[in-house]
One Martini backbone bead per residue (centre of mass of N, CA, C, O) as a GRO file, in nm:
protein
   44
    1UNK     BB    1  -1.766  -0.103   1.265
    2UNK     BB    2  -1.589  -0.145   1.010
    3UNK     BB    3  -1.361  -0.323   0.836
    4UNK     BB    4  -1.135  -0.230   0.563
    5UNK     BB    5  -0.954  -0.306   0.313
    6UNK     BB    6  -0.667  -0.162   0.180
    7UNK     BB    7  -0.592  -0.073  -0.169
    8UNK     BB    8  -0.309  -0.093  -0.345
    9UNK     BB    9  -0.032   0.011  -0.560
   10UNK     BB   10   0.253  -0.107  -0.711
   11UNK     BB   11   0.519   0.114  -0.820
   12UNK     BB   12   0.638  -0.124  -0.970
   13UNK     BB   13   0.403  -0.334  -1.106
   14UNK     BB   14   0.063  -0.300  -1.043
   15UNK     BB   15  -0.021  -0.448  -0.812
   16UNK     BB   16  -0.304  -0.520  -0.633
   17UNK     BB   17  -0.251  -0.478  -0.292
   18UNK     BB   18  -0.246  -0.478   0.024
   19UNK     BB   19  -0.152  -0.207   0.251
   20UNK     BB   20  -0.037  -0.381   0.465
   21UNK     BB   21   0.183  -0.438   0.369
   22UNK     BB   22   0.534  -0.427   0.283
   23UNK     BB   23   0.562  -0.618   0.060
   24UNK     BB   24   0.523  -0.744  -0.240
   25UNK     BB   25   0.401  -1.048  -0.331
   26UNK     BB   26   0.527  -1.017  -0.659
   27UNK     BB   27   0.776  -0.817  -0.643
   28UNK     BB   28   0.927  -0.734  -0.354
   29UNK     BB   29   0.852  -0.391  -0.322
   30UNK     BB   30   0.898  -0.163  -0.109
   31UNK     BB   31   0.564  -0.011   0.073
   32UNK     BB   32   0.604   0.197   0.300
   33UNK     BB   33   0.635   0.444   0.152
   34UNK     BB   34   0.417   0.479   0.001
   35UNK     BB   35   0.244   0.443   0.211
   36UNK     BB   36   0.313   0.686   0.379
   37UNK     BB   37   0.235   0.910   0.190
   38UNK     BB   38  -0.050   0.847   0.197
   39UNK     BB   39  -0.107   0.917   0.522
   40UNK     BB   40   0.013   1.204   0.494
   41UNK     BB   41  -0.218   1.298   0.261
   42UNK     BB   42  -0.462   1.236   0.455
   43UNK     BB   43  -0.393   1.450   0.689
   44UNK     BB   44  -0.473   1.704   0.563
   0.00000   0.00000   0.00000
């Protein structure tokens, strides 16, 4: 099985950051909520 890395959207900046980040590396904002919320989104 491989692993892939998933990448998300910065909410802030707009710049596609790896979802593992805790923040952006270009513009510092804080992605933990966002990333929750899209794992939650998931699980339904």
């Amino acid at each position: 099985m491989s692993k892939t890395i998933r990448y998300v959207e910065c909410a802030h900046c707009g710049e596609t950051v790896g979802a593992y980040y805790v923040t952006c590396p270009y513009c510092g904002y804080r992605m933990v909520s966002a990333q929750q919320a899209v794992m939650d989104g998931l699980a339904w």
